[in-house]
Short mmCIF file of C-alpha atoms in Angstrom, two decimals:
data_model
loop_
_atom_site.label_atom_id
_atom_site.label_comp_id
_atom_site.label_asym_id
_atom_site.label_seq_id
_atom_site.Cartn_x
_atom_site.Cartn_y
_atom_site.Cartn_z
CA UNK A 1 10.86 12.47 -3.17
CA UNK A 2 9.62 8.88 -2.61
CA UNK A 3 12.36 6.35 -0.68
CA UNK A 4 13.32 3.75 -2.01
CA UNK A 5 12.23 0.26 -0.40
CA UNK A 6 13.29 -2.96 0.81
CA UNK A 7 11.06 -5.35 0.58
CA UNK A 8 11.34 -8.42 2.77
CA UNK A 9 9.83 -11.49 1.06
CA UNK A 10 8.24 -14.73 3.05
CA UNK A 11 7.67 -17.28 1.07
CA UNK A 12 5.07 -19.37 2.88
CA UNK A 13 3.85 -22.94 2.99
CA UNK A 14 1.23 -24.69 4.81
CA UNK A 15 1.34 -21.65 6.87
CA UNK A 16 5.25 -22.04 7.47
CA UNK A 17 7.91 -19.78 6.30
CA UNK A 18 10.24 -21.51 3.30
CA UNK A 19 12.86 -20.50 0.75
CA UNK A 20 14.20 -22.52 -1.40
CA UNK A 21 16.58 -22.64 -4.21
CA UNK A 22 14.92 -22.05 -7.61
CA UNK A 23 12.00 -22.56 -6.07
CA UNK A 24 12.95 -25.85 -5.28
CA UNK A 25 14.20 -28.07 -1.79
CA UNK A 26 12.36 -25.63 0.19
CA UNK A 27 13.35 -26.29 3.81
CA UNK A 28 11.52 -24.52 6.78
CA UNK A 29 13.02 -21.55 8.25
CA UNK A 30 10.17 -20.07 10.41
CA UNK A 31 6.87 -18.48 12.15
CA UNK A 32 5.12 -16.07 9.17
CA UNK A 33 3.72 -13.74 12.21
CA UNK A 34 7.11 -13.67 14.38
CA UNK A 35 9.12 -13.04 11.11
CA UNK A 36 6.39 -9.92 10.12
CA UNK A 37 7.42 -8.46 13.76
CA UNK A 38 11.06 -8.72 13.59
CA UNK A 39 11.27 -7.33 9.63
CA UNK A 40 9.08 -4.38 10.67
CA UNK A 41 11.05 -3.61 13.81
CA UNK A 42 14.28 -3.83 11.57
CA UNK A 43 12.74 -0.97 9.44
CA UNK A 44 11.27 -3.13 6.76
CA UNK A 45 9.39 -0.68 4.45
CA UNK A 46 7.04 -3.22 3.50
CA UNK A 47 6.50 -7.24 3.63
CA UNK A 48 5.27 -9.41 0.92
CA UNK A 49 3.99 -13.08 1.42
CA UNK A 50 4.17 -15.39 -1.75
CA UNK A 51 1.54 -18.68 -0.94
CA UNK A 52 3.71 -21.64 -2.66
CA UNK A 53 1.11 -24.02 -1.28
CA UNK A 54 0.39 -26.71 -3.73
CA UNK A 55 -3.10 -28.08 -2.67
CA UNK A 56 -6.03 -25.81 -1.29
CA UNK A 57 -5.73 -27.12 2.48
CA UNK A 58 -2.35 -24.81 2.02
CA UNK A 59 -4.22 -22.41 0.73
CA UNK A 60 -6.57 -21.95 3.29
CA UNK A 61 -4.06 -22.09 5.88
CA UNK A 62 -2.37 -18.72 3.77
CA UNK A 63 -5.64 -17.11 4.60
CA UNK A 64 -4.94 -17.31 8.04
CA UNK A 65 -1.27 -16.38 8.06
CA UNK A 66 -2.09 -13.13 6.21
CA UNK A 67 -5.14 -12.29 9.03
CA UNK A 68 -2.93 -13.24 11.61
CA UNK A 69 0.00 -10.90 10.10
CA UNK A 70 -1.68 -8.44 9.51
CA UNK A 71 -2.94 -8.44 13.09
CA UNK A 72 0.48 -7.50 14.08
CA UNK A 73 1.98 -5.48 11.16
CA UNK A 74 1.82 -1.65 10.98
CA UNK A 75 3.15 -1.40 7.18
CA UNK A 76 2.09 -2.53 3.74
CA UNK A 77 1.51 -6.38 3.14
CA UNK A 78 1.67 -7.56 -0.33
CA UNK A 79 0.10 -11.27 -1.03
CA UNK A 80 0.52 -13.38 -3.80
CA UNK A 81 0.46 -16.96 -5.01
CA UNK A 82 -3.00 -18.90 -6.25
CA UNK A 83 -4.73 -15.81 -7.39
CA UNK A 84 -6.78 -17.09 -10.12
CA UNK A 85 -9.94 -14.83 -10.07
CA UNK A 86 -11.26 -11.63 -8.45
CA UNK A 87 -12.45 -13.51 -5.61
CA UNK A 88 -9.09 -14.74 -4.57
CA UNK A 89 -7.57 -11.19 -4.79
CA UNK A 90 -11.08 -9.53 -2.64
CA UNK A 91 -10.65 -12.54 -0.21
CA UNK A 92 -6.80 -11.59 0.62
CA UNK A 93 -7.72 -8.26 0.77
CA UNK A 94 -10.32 -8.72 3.26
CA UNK A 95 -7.78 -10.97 5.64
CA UNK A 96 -5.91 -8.18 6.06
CA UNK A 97 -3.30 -7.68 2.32
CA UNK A 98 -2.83 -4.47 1.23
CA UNK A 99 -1.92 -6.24 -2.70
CA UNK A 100 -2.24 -8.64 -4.28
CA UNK A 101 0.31 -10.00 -6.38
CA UNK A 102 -0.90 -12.17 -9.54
CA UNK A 103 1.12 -14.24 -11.94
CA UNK A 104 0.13 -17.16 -14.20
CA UNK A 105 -3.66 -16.42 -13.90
CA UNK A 106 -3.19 -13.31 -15.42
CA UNK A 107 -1.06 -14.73 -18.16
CA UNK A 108 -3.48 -16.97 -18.92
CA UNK A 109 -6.65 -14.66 -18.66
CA UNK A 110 -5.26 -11.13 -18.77
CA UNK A 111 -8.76 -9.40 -18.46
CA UNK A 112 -8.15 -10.80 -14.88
CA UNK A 113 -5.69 -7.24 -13.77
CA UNK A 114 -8.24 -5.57 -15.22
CA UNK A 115 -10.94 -7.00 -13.07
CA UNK A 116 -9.16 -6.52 -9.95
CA UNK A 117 -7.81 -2.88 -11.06
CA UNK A 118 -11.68 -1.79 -11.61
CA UNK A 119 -12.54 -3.28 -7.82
CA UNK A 120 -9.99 -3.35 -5.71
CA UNK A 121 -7.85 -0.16 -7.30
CA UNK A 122 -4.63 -0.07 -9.26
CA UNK A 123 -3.19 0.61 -5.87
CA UNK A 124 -3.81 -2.79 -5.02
CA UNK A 125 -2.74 -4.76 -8.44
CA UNK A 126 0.69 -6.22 -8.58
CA UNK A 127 1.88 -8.00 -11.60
CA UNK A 128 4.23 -10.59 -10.52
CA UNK A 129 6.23 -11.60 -13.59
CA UNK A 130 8.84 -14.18 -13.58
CA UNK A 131 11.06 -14.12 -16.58
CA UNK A 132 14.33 -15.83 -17.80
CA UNK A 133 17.02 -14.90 -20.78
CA UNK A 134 15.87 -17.30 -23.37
CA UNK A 135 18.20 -20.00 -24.38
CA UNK A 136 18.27 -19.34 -28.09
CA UNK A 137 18.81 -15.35 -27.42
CA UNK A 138 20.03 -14.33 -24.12
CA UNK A 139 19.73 -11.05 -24.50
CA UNK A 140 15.86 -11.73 -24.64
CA UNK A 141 13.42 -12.67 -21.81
CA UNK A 142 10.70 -15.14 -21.28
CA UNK A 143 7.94 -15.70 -18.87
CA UNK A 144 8.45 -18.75 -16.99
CA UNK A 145 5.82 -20.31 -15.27
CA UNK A 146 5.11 -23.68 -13.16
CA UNK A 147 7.96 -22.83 -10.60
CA UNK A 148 10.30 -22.63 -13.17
CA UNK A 149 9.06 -25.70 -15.91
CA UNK A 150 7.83 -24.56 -17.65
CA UNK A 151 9.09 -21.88 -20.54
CA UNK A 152 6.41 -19.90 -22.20
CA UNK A 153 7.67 -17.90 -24.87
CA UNK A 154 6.00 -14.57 -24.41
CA UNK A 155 8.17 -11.68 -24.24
CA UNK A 156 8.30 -10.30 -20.66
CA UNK A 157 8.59 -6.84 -21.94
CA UNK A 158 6.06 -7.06 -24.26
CA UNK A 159 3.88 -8.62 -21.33
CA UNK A 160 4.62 -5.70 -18.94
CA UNK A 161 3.56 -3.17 -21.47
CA UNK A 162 0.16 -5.17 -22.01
CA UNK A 163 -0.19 -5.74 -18.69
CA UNK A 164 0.31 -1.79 -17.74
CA UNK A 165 -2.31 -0.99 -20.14
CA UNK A 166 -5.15 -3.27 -17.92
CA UNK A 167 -4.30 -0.67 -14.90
CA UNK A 168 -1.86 -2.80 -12.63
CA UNK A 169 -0.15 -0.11 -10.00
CA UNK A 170 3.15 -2.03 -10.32
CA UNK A 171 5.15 -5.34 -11.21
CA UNK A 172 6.81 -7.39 -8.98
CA UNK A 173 9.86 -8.33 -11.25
CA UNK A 174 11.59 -11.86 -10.54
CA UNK A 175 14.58 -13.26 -12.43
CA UNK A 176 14.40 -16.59 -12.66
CA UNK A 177 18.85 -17.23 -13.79
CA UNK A 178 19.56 -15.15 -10.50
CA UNK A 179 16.77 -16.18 -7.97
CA UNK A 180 18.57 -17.78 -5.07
CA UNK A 181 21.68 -18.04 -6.78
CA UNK A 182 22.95 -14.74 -4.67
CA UNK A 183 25.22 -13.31 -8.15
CA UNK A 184 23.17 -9.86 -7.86
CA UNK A 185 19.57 -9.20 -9.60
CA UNK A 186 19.40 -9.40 -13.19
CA UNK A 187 19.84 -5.34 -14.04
CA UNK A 188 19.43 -5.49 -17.56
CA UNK A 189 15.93 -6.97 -16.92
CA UNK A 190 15.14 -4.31 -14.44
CA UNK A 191 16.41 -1.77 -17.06
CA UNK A 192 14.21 -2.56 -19.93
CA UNK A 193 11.21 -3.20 -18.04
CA UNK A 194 11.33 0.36 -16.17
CA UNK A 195 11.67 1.87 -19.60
CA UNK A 196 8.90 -0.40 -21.14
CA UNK A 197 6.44 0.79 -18.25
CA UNK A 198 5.51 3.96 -15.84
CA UNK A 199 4.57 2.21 -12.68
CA UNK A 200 7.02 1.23 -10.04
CA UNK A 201 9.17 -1.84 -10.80
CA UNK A 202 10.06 -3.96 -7.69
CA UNK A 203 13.68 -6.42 -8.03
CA UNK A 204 13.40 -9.72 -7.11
CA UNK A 205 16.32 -12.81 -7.59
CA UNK A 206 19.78 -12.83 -6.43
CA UNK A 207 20.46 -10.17 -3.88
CA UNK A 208 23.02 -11.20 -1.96
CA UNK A 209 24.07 -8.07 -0.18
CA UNK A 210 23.19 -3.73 -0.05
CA UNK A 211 25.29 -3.15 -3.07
CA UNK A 212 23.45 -5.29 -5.37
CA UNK A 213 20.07 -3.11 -4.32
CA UNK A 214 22.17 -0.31 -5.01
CA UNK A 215 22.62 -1.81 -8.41
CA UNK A 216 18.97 -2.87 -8.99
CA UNK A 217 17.99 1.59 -8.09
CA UNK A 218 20.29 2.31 -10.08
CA UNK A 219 18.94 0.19 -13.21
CA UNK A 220 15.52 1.78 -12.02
CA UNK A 221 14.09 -0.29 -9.67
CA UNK A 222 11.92 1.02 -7.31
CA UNK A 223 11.99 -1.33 -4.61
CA UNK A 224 14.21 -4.74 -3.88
CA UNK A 225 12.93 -7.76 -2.57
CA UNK A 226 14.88 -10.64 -0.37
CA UNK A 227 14.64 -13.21 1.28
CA UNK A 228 17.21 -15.71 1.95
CA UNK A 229 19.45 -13.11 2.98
CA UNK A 230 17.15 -12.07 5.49
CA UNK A 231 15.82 -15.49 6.54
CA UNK A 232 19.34 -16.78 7.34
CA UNK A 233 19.74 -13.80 9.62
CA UNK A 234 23.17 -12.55 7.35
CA UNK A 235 22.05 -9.08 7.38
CA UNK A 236 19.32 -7.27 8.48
CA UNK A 237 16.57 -4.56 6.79
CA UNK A 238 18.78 -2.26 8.94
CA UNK A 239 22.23 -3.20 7.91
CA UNK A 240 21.43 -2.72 4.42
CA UNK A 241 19.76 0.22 5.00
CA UNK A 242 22.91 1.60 6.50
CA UNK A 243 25.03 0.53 3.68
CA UNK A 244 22.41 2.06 1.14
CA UNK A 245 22.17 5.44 2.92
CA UNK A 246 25.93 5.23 3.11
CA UNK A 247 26.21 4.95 -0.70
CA UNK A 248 24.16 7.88 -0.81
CA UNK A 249 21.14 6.55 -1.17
CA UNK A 250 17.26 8.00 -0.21
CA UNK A 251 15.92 5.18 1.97
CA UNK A 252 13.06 5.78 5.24
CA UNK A 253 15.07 5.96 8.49
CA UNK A 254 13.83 4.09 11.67
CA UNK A 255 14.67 4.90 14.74
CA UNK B 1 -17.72 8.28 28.75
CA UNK B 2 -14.29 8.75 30.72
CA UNK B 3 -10.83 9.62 28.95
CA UNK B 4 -9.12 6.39 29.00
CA UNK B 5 -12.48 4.31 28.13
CA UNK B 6 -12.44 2.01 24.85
CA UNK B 7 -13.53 3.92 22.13
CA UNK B 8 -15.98 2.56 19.55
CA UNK B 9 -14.73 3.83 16.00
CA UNK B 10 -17.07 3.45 13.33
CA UNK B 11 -16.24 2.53 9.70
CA UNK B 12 -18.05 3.42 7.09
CA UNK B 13 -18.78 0.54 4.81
CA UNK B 14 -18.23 1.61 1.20
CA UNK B 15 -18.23 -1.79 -0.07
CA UNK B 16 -15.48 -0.64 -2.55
CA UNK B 17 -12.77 0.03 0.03
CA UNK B 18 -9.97 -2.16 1.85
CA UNK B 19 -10.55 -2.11 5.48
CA UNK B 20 -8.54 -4.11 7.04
CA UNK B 21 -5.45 -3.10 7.89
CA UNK B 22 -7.14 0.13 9.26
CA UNK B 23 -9.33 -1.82 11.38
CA UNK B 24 -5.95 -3.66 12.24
CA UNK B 25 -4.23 -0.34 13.36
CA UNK B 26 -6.82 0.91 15.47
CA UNK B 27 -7.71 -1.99 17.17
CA UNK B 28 -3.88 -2.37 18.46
CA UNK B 29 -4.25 1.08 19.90
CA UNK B 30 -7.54 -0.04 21.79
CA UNK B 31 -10.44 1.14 19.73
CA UNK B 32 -13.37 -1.35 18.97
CA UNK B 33 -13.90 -1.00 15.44
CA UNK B 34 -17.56 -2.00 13.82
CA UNK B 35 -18.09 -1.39 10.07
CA UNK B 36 -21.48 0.38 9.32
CA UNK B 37 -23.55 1.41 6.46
CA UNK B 38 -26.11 3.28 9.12
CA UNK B 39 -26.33 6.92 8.84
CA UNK B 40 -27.32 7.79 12.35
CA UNK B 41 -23.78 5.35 13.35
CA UNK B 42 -22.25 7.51 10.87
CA UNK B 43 -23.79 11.10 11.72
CA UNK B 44 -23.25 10.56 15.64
CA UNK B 45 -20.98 7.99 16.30
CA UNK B 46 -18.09 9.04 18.82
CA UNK B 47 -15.16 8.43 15.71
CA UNK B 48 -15.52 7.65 11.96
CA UNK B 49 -13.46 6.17 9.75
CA UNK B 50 -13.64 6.92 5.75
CA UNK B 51 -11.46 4.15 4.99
CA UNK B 52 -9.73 4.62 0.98
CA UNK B 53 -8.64 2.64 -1.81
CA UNK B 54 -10.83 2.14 -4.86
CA UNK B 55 -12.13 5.05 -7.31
CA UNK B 56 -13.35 8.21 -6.91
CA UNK B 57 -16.56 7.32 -8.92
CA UNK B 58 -17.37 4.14 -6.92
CA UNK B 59 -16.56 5.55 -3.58
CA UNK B 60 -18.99 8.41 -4.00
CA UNK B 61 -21.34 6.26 -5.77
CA UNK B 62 -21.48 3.79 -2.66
CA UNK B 63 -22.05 6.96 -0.29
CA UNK B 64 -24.98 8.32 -1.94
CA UNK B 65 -26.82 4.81 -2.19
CA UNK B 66 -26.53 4.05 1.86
CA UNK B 67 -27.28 7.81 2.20
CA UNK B 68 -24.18 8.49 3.72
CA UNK B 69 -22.97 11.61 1.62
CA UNK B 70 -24.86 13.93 3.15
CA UNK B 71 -24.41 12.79 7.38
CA UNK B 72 -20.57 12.54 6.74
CA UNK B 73 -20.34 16.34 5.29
CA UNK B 74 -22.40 17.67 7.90
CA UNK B 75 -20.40 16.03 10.86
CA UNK B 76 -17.09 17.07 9.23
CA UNK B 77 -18.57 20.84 8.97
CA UNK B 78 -19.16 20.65 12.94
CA UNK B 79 -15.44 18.95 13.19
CA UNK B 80 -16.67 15.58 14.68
CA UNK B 81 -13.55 13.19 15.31
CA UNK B 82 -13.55 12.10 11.89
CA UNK B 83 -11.04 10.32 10.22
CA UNK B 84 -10.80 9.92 5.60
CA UNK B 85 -7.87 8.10 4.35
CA UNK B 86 -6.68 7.93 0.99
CA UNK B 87 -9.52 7.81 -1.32
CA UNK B 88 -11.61 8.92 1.54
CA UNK B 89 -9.81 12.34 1.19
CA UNK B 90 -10.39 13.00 -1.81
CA UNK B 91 -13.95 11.89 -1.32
CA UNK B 92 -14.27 14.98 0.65
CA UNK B 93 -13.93 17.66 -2.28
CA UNK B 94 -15.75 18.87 -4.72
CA UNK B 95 -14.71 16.18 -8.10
CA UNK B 96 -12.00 14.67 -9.28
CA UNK B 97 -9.96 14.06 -12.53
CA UNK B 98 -9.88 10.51 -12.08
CA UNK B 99 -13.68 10.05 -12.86
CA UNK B 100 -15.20 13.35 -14.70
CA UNK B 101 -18.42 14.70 -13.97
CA UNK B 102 -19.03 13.34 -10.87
CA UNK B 103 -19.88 15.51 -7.40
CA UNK B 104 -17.63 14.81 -4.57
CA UNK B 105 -18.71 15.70 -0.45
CA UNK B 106 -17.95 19.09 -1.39
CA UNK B 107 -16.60 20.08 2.25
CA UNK B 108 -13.15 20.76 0.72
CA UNK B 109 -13.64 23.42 -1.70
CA UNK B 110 -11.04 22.36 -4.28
CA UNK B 111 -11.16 19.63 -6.81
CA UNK B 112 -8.71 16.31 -7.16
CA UNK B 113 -6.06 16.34 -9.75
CA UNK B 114 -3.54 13.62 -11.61
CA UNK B 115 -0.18 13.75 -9.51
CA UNK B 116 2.07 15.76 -11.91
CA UNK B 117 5.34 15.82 -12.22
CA UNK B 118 6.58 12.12 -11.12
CA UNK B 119 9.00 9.85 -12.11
CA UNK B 120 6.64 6.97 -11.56
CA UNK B 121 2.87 6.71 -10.82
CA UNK B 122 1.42 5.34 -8.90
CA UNK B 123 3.61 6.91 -5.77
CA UNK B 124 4.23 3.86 -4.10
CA UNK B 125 6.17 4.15 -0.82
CA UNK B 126 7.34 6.34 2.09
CA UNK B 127 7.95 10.23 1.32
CA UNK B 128 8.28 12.71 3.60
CA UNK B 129 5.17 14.52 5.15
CA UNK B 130 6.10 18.51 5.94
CA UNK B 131 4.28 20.81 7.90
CA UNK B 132 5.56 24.42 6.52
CA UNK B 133 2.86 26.41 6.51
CA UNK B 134 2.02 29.84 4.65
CA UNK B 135 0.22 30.50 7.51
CA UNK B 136 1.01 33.20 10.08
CA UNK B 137 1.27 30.71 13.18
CA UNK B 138 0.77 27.51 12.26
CA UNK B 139 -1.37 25.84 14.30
CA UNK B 140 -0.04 22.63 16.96
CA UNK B 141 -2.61 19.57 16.35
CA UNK B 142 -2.48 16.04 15.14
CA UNK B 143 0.09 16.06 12.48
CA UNK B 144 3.41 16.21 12.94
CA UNK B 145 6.56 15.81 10.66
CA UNK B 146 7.56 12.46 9.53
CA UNK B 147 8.12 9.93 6.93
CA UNK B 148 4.36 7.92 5.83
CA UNK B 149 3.63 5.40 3.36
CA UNK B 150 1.74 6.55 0.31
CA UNK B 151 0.10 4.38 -2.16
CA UNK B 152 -2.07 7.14 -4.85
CA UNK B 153 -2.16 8.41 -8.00
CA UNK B 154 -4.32 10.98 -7.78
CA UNK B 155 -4.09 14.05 -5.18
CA UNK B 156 -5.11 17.53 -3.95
CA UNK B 157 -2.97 20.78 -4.28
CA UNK B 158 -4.64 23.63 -3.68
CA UNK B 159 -3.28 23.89 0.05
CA UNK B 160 -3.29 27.58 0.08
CA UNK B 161 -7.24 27.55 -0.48
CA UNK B 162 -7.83 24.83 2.38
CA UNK B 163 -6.09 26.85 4.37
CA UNK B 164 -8.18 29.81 4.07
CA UNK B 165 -11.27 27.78 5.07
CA UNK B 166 -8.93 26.93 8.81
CA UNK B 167 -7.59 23.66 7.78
CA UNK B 168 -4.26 22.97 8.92
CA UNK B 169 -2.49 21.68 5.75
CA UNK B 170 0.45 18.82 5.60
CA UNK B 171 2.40 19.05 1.85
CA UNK B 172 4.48 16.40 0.42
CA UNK B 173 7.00 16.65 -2.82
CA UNK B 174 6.84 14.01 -5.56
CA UNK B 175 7.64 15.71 -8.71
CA UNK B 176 5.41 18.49 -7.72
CA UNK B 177 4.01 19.62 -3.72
CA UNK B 178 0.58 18.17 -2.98
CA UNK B 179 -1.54 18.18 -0.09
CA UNK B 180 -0.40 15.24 1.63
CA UNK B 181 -2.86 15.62 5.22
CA UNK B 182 -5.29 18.20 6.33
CA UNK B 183 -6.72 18.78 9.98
CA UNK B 184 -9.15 20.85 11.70
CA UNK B 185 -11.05 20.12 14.89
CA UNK B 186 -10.82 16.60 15.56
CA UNK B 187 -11.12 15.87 11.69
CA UNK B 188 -8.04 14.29 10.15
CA UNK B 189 -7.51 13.42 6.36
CA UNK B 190 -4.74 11.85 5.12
CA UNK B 191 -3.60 11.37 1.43
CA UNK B 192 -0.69 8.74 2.73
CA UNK B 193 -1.81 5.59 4.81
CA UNK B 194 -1.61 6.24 8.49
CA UNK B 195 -2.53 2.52 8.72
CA UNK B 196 0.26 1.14 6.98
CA UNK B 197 3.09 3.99 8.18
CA UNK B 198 4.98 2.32 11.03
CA UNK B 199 5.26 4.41 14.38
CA UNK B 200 4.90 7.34 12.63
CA UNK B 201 0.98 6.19 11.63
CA UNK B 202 0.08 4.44 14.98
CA UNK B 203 1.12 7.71 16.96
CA UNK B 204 -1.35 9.99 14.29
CA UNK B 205 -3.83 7.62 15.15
CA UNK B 206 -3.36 7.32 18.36
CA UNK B 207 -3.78 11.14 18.67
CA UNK B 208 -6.66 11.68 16.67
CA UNK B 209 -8.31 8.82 18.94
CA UNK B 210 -7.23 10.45 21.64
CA UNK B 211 -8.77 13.51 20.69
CA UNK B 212 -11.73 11.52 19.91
CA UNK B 213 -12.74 10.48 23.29
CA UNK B 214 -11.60 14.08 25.04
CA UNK B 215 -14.37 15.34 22.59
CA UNK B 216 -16.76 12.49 23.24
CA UNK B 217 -16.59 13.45 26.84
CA UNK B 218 -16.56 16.85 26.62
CA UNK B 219 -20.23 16.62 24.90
CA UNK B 220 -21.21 13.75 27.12
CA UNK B 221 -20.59 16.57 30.13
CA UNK B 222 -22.61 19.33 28.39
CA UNK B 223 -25.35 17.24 28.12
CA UNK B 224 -24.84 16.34 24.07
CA UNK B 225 -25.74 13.01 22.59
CA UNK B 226 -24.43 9.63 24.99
CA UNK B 227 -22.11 8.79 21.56
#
């Protein structure tokens, strides 16, 4: 039976490490390569790097952090941010990502996951989807795009079930009411998406601690991802791991 | 060439397949990796690398248009160091459900099936890799037991049949057993991603490069090809 995994997340600027809250006030926190290192060694069970780079010069500088990464890391390195064709996605691929993770582009152009499923593989498709309770029905969700401006409309279930049908190996699920905030991921999202869809569903917004993971499994998540938590240096992939197993639940040991 | 030389692994250039984080993972464990599309490279070379990811239909469509079908069967049949991951595993039987009607290497004798039984597909993540065996004394290579990263849909599951033609078979449980790694000789094929599994997948590779140069030398001291 498959573990379940913790995900370290760096989100990276101009080649520097960054978290912010609500994507906003990002303040530095780091070296992308030295960070890689340490997560692995704490028993990380795979790293993802989200480009927020806002001009191309950042861009190509992402290109570098991923080869130099990947130089150094022994487990799976998912990539996302600026993917706006099949090019992007074969480029990151080629410095050394194992996925790529796309979001607006494929919103915009979903024939895109498709394109990049008949390529590269489903195995290397990631829909990142970042989705809110709208404010006229909370107990709906919307995608939000344009780090966080900008409200949409679509359904984010409905998108997850179109996007499953272009061949996308799994969705990278972000709540944008808990990310950052640290009140816990948003478990009735991961809930109705994992019933909506048959691929693996990965939690992202709002951990603060093991037992909200524990909460996001439970709802059906696959696999969490953090990274303020782990940035700041308040726990590590191993202490949560600890508290997980603990609690009984199926995670990869390290020694 | 001595034991403790640098190896030269060869990868074979599929067009269609993610190289590199393999090329990542061998290079920390000393090997100078060159991707190659050249049949000789790929028929004599000292270690080979079918590297995965992609579709069954384009992978074996990109081997038969360099040629490279029929070089990799035949050094797999004389267990050459020879390394498939993923994709490249499957490559080596004879078709696969994931694109009908097309011929695989054919040096596994069993065909690829949809991964039945899970919760979620595709199996995404780190699952155990188990080395019971049917067999009568199981025999002490490459593999060992451990926990390896798996990123797949599709797999193989006929272990008791690979075993009968001497392969040493590795079985995983997802909702049903499949065939998660199969050795023989110096030839290693993994379903999982040796690449991408921690310590666990540097110390595979480091053994099956290891076993790649004692075989290297061996032939270079009877006289065989200079690989």
């Amino acid at each position: 039976m498959v573990s379940a995994r913790i995900i370290p997340c760096l989100d990276v600027r101009d080649g520097r490490v960054v978290k912010g809250i609500k994507f906003q006030g990002l303040v530095d926190s780091g070296d992308p390569v030295e960070r890689a290192a340490a997560y692995e060694a704490q028993g990380a069970d795979e790293l993802c790097i989200l480009d927020v780079s806002a001009t191309n010069e950042g861009r190509a500088n992402a290109i570098e952090t991923v080869t130099a990464v990947r130089a150094v890391l022994g487990i799976p390195l998912t990539v996302g941010g600026g993917v706006r064709a099949l090019s992007d996605a074969a480029r990151l691929l080629d410095a050394g990502a194992d996925k790529v993770a796309v979001n607006t582009a494929a919103l915009a152009r979903p024939e895109l996951l498709r394109e990049i499923h008949d390529s590269l593989g489903a195995q290397c498709t990631v829909l990142s989807l970042d989705a809110g309770r709208r404010l006229d029905d909370p107990t709906r969700y919307e995608i939000i795009t344009h780090g966080g401006t900008k409200r949409t409309g679509v359904d984010a279930i409905e998108w997850a079930r179109q996007a499953a049908e272009f061949g996308i190996g799994e969705i990278l699920a972000t709540s944008w009411d808990r990310d950052g905030t640290g009140e816990g991921y948003d478990l009735e999202l991961l809930r109705e998406l994992s019933r909506a869809v048959p691929v693996p569903i990965i939690a992202s917004g709002g951990a603060r601690h093991a037992e909200h993971m524990a909460e996001a499994f439970d709802a059906g998540a696959s696999a969490v991802l953090a990274a303020s938590i782990f940035h700041r240096g308040e726990l590590t992939v191993a202490d949560v791991k600890r508290t997980l197993i603990a609690c009984g639940h199926d995670l990869r040991l390290t020694p | 060439m001595s034991a403790d030389a640098r190896i030269r692994v060869d990868m074979v250039k599929t067009g269609v397949a993610n190289v590199a984080s393999v090329a990542a993972a061998l290079r920390r464990l000393g090997a100078d990796v060159e991707l190659t599309a050249d049949a000789a490279r790929v028929r004599e070379g000292a270690a080979v690398v079918l590297p995965g990811v992609g579709s069954f239909g384009a992978g074996m469509r990109a081997l038969r248009e360099s040629g490279l079908d029929a070089v990799l069967a035949e050094r797999i049949a004389e267990n050459r160091p020879t390394l498939a991951v993923c994709l490249g595993l499957q490559l080596l039987c004879q078709s696969s459900e994931e694109t009908p009607g097309i011929h695989g290497l054919g040096v596994l004798p069993i065909d690829v099936q949809r991964l039945r039984g899970a919760p979620r597909l595709p199996h995404f993540g780190w699952n155990a890799v188990g080395l019971e065996s049917s067999a009568p004394e199981p025999a002490v290579g490459l593999l060992e037991e451990g926990d390896a990263y798996f990123a797949h849909t599709f797999c193989l599951t006929d272990a008791d049949a690979l075993e009968a033609e001497g392969w040493t078979v590795a079985r995983t449980d997802e909702g049903s057993t499949f065939v998660s790694a199969v050795e023989r000789g110096s030839v290693l094929a993994c379903q999982f991603h040796p690449e991408l599994s921690g310590p666990y997948g540097a110390a595979l590779l480091g053994r099956w490069l290891a076993s790649a140069r004692t075989a290297s030398a061996a032939a270079a001291a009877q006289g065989g090809p200079t690989w």
